[in-house]
Each structure stands twice: as C-alpha cells, then as structure tokens.
mmCIF file of C-alpha atoms in Angstrom:
data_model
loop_
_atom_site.group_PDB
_atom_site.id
_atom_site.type_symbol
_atom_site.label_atom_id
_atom_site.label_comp_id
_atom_site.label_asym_id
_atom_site.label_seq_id
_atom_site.Cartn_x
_atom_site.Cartn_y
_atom_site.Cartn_z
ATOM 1 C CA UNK A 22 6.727 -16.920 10.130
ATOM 2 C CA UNK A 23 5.129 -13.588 9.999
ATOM 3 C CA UNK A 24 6.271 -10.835 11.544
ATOM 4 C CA UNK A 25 3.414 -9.523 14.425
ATOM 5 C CA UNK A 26 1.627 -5.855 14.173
ATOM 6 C CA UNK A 27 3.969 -4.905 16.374
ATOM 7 C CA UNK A 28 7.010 -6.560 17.850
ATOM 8 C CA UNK A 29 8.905 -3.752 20.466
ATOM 9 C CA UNK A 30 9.746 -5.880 23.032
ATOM 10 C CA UNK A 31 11.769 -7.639 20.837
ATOM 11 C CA UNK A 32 13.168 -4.593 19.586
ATOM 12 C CA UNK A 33 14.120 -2.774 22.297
ATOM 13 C CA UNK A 34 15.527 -5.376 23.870
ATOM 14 C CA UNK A 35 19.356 -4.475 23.393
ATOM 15 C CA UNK A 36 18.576 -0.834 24.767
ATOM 16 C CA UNK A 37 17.226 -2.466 28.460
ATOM 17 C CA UNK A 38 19.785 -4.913 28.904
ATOM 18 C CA UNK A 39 22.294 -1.728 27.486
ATOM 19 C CA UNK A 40 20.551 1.236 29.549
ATOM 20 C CA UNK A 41 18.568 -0.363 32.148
ATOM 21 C CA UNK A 42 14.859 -0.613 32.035
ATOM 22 C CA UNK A 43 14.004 3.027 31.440
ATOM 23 C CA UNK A 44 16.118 2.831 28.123
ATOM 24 C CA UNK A 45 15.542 5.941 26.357
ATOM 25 C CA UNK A 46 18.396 7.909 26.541
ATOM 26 C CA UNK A 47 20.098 10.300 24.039
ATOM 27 C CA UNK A 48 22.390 7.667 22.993
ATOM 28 C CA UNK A 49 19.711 5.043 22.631
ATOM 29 C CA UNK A 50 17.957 7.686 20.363
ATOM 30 C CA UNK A 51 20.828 8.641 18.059
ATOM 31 C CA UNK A 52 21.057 4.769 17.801
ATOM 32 C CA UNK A 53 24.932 5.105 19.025
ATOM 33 C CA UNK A 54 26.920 2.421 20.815
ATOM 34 C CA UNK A 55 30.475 2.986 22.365
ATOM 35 C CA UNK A 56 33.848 1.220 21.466
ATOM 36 C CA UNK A 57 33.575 -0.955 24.959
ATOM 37 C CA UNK A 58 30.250 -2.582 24.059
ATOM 38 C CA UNK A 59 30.607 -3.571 19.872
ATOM 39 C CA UNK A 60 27.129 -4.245 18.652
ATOM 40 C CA UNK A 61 25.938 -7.882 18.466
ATOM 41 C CA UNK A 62 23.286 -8.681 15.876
ATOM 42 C CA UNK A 63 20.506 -8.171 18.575
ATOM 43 C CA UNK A 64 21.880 -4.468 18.731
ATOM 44 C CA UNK A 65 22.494 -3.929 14.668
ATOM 45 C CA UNK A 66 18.817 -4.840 14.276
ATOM 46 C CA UNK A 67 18.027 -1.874 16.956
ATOM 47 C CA UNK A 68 20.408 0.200 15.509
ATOM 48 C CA UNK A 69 18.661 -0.566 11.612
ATOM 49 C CA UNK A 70 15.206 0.494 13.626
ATOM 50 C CA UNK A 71 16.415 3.418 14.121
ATOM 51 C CA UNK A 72 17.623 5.983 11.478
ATOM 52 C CA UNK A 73 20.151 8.365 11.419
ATOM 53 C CA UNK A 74 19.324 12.005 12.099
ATOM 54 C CA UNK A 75 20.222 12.950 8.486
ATOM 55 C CA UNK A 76 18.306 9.930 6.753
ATOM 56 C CA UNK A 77 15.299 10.874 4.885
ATOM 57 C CA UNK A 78 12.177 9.933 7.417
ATOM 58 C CA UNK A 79 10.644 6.396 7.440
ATOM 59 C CA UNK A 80 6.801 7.610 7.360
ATOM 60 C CA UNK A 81 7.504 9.459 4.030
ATOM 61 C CA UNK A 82 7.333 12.606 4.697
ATOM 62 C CA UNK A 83 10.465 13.348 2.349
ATOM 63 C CA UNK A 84 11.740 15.326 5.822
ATOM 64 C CA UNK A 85 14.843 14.279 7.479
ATOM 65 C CA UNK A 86 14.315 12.049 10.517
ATOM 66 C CA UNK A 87 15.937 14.687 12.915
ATOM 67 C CA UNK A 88 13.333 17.183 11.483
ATOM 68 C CA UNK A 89 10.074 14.617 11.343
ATOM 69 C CA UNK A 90 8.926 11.538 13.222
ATOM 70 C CA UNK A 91 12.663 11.888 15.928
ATOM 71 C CA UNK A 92 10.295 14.535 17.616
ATOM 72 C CA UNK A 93 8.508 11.966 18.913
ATOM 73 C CA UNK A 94 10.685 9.149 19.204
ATOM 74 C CA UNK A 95 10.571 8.907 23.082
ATOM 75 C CA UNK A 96 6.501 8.695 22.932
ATOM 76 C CA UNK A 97 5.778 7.108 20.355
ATOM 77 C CA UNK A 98 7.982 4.473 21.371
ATOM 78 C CA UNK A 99 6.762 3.853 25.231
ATOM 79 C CA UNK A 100 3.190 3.774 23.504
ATOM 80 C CA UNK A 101 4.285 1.017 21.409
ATOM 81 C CA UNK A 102 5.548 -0.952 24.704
ATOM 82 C CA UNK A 103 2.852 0.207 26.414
ATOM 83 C CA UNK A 104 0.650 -1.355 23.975
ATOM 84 C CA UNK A 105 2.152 -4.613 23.327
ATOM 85 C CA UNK A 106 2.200 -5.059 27.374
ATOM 86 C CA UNK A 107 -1.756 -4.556 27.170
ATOM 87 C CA UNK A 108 -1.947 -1.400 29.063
ATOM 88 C CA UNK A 109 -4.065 0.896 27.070
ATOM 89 C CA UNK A 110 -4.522 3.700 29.149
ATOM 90 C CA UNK A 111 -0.870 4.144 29.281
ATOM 91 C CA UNK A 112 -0.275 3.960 26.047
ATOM 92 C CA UNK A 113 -2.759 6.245 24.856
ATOM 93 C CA UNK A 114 -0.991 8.635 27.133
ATOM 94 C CA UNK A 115 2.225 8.878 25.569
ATOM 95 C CA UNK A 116 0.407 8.941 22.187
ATOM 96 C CA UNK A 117 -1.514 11.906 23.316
ATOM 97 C CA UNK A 118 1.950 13.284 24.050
ATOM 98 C CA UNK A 119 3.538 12.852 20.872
ATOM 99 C CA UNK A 120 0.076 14.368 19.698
ATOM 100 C CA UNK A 121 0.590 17.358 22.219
ATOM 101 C CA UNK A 122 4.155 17.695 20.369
ATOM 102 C CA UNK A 123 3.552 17.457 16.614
ATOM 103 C CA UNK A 124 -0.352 17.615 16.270
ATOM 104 C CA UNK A 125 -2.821 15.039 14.342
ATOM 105 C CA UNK A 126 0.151 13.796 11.672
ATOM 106 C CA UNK A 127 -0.193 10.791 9.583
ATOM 107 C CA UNK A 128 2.713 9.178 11.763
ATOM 108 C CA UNK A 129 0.457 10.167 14.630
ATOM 109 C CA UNK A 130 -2.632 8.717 13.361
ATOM 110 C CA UNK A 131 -0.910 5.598 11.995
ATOM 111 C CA UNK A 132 0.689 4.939 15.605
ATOM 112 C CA UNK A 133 -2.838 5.322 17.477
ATOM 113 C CA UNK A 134 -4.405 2.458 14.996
ATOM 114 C CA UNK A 135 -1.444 0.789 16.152
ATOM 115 C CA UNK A 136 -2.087 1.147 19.592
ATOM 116 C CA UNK A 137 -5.814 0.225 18.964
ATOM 117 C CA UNK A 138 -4.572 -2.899 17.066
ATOM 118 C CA UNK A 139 -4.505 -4.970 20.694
ATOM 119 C CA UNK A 140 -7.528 -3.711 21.884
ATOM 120 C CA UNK A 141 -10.012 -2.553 19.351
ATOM 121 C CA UNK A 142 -10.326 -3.511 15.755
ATOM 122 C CA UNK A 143 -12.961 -0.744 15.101
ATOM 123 C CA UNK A 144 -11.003 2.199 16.334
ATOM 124 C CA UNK A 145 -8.227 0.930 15.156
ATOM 125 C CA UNK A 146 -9.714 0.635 11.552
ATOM 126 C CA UNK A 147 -10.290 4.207 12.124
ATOM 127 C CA UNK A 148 -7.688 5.709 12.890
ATOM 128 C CA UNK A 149 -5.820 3.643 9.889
ATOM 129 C CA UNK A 150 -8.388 5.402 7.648
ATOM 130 C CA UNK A 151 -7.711 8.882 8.905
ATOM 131 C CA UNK A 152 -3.986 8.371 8.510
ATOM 132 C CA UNK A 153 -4.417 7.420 4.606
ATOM 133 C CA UNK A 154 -6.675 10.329 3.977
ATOM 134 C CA UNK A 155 -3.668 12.711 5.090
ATOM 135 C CA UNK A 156 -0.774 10.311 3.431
ATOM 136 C CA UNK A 157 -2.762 7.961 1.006
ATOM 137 C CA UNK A 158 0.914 6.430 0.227
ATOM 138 C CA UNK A 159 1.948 6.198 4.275
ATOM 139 C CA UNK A 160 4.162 2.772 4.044
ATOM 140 C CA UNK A 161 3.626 2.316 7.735
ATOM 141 C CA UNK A 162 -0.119 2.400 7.120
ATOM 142 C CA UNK A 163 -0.016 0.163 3.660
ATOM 143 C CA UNK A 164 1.819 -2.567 6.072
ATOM 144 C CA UNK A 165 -0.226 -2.654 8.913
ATOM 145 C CA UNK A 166 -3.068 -2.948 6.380
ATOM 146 C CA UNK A 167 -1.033 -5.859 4.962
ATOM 147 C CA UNK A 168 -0.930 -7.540 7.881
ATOM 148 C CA UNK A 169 -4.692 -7.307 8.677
ATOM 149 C CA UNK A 170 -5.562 -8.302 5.034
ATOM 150 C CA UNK A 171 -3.468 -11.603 5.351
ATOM 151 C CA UNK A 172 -5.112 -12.360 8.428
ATOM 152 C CA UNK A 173 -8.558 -11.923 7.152
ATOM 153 C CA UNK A 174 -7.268 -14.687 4.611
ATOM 154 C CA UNK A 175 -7.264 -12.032 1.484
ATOM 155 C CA UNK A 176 -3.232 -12.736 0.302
ATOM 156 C CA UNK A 177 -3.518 -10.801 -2.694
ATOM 157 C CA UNK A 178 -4.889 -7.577 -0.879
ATOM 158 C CA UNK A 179 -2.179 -8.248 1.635
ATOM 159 C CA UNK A 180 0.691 -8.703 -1.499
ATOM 160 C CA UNK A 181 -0.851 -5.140 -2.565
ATOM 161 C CA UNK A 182 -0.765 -3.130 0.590
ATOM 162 C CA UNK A 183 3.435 -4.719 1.214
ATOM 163 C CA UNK A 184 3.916 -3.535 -1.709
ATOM 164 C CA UNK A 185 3.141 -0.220 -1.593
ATOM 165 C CA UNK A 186 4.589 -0.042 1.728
ATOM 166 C CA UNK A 187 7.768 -1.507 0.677
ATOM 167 C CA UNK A 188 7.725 1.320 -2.631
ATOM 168 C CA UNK A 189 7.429 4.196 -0.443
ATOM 169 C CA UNK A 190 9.680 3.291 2.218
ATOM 170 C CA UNK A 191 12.980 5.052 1.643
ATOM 171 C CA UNK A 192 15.801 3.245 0.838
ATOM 172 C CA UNK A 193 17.499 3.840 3.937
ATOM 173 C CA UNK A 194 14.442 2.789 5.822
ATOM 174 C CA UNK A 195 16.400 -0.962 6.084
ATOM 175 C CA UNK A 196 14.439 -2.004 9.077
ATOM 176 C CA UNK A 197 11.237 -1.412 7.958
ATOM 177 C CA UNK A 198 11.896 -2.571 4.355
ATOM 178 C CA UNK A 199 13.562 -6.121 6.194
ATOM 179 C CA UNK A 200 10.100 -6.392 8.205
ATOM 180 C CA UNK A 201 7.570 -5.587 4.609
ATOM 181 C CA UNK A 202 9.502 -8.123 2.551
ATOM 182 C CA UNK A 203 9.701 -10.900 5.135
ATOM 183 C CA UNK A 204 5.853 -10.673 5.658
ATOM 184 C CA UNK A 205 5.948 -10.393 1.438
ATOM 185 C CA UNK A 206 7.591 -13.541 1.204
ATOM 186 C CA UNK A 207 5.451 -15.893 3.606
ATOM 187 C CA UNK A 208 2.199 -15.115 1.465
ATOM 188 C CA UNK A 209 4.271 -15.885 -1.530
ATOM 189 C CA UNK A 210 5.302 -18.975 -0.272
ATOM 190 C CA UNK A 211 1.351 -19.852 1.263
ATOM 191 C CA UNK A 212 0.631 -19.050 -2.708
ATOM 192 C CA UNK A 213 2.816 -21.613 -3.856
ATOM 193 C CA UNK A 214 5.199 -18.929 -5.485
ATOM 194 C CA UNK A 215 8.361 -20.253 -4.257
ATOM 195 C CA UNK A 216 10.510 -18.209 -6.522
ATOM 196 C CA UNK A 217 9.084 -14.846 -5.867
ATOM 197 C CA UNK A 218 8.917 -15.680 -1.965
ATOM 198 C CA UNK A 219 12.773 -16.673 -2.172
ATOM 199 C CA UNK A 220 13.249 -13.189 -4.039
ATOM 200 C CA UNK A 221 11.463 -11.170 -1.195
ATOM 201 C CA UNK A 222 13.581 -13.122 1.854
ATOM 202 C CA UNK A 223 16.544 -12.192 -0.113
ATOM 203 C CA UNK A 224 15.774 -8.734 -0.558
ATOM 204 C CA UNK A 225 15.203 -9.043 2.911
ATOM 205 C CA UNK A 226 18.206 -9.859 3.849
ATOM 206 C CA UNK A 227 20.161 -7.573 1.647
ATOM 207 C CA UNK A 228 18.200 -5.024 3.806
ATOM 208 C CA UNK A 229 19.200 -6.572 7.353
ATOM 209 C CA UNK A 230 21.887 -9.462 7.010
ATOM 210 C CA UNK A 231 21.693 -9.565 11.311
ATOM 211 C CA UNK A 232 17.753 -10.640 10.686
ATOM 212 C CA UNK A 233 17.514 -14.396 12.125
ATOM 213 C CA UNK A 234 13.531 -14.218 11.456
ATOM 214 C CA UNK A 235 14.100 -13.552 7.414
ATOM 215 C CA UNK A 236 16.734 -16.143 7.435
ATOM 216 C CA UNK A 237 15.223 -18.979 8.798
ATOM 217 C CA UNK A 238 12.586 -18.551 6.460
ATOM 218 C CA UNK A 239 14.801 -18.916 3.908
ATOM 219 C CA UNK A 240 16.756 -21.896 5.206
ATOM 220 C CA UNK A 241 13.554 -23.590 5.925
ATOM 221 C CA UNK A 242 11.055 -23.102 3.220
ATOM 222 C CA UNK A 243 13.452 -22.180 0.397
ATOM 223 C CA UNK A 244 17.043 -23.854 1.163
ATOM 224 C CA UNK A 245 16.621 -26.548 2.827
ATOM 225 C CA UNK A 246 12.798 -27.797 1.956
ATOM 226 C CA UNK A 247 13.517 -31.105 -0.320
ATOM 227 C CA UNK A 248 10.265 -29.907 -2.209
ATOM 228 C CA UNK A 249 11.515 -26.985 -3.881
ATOM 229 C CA UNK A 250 13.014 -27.491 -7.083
ATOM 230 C CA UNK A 251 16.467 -26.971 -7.744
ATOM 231 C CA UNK A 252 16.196 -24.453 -10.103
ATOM 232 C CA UNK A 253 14.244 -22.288 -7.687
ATOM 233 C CA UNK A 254 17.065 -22.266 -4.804
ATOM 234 C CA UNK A 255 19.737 -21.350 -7.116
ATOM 235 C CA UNK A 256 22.510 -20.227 -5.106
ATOM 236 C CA UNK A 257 22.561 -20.786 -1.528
ATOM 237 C CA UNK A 258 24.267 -17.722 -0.561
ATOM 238 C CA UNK A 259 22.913 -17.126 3.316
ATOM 239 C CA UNK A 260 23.811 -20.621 5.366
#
C-alpha cells in the first residue's frame, strides 16, 4: 500500500476527537498530551508528525523547527485539510497566509504544489519546480516527486527521488522518514526486490513502531507471503 500525496485527515485525526473540530491549539502544536489522556498509537503517530521545538526542521533548512517551518504550522496545516477536502479556494487562502508570514520559501512553494496536487497537475508541477530551484535537496519536494514518478509507472525515478528525500530528512524527522521508506519499500517489492523492500519497511518501522500501514506491509508481503524465501524473512521481529 502506498502512502497518498497527502494523508491529513488521517493525521489529524487524534487532535479533533482530542480538541474538538477546530483542533489547533497551542498544545496540539507543541505536540503535548496531558497525564489524563496517555497517547494511543493513533496519537504517537501525530505526535511523530510533529517535531519538537528544538529538533532540527523537517524541510532542511538546518533551522530549528521553533525558528523555521512552526511559523506556519497553523496554515499550512488547514491548507493541507483544506485541500484533501477538495476546497481549493480555501486552501489557497491559508497558503497565502503562511506566504503573508514567511514569504515565497521552499516549504512554501513545496506546500502550494501540494495543494495543486488535487486539482491541477500543471500548476502543481510548477510550483514543485520553483521549490527545487530554491532547495534543489528539499526532501519534501524529492517525495512528492516520488510519488508522482511511481504513478507515471517510472519505479526507478521514483526509488531516486525517496531516496534523496529520505537522505536529507533529519534524523529526527521520524514521521516523514516512516512515510519515504514505506512508499520505498512497495516499489521494491513491485520490482521483485523482496530483500531490499523488507529492509525499507523495517527501517520504517524503526522510525515509527505505532505505524499499522508499514507493518502490514511487512506482515503481508514479507512475513507472511509463502512466496518469499526463507532466507529473505530472516527474523520475524514485528508480529
């Protein structure tokens, strides 16, 4: 199964059932929970979405979060909703917004071809193109670019762009790193490269243990498929 262009619904999930439908809230934000609500997996995977203040930035800007792309966490974030719930007027407004806030940025650009991804192909080709000629290395960028490349049928172009989108994520980027390798894995595995797809699940999964997408994967096509050799599956470590 790979993971869509963008999947916020999903995501956010845990913060509407948590804080109501308008869930943006300082807590949300900070990705804090209190003692009377523990985190179930649904909330770990938020709270992996979002990175601590003090973590270096997920667009690679080599700038703390708090200082970089947490500017614009509210907007950028609606937009995303906005999008994925085909409203494209509204979502355009909140990405002027974050626009209004930070100016023309990569992150900017790379969240407008986003946006443009459910509506129009063109501009969002675009705007994907404007982003890499201010951050040729953006890892957001490299994985939508993935993801478009392994629809259009070209795997390898798509094993290229997840890779350099899973090199310049940082470390602590665990979300976003869970998401690149999953989507790594499933062309491996259309390729008939069962040992390197069962490598990029389990990096996965070292990434986000709470992940049910990455693990089914791997229970399905790697585990528990009678047609991959023993010697591949080696240690069954996730059941």
């Amino acid at each position: 199964m790979v993971e869509p262009l963008s999947n916020f619904e999903r995501i956010i999930g845990p913060f509407k059932k948590q804080f109501g439908q308008d869930f943006y809230s300082p807590m949300a934000s900070a990705g804090g929970f209190d003692n009377y609500n523990p985190p179930t997996d649904e909330l770990r995977v938020t709270q992996a979405f979002i990175p601590d203040s003090y973590d270096l930035c997920p667009c690679a800007s080599g700038l703390k979060y708090k200082f970089c792309c947490k500017l614009i966490f509210k907007e950028i974030t609606h937009a995303m909703v906005a999008a994925e719930n085909g409203n494209l007027k509204k979502a355009l407004k909140w990405m002027d917004e974050a626009k209004t806030k930070v100016g023309e940025t990569d992150e900017v650009l790379c969240r407008y071809a986003i946006v443009y991804t459910f509506f129009d192909k063109t501009m969002a080709d675009k705007y994907l193109e404007k982003c890499f000629l201010v951050a040729p290395h953006h890892p957001r960028a490299h994985y939508i670019k993935g993801l478009d490349l392994y629809e259009q049928g070209d795997l390898e172009g798509a094993i290229k762009a997840y890779q350099i989108a899973i090199t310049n994520y940082p470390p602590t980027a665990q979300y976003h790193l869970n998401e690149a390798l999953n989507n790594l894995g499933k062309v491996y595995y259309e390729q008939g490269k069962y040992h390197e797809a069962k490598t990029a699940w389990e990096k996965a999964l070292i990434n986000l243990p709470e992940d049910l997408v990455t693990l089914k994967n791997l229970n399905n096509f790697i585990y528990d498929n009678p047609n991959i050799p023993k010697d591949i599956k080696g240690n069954q470590t996730t059941h």
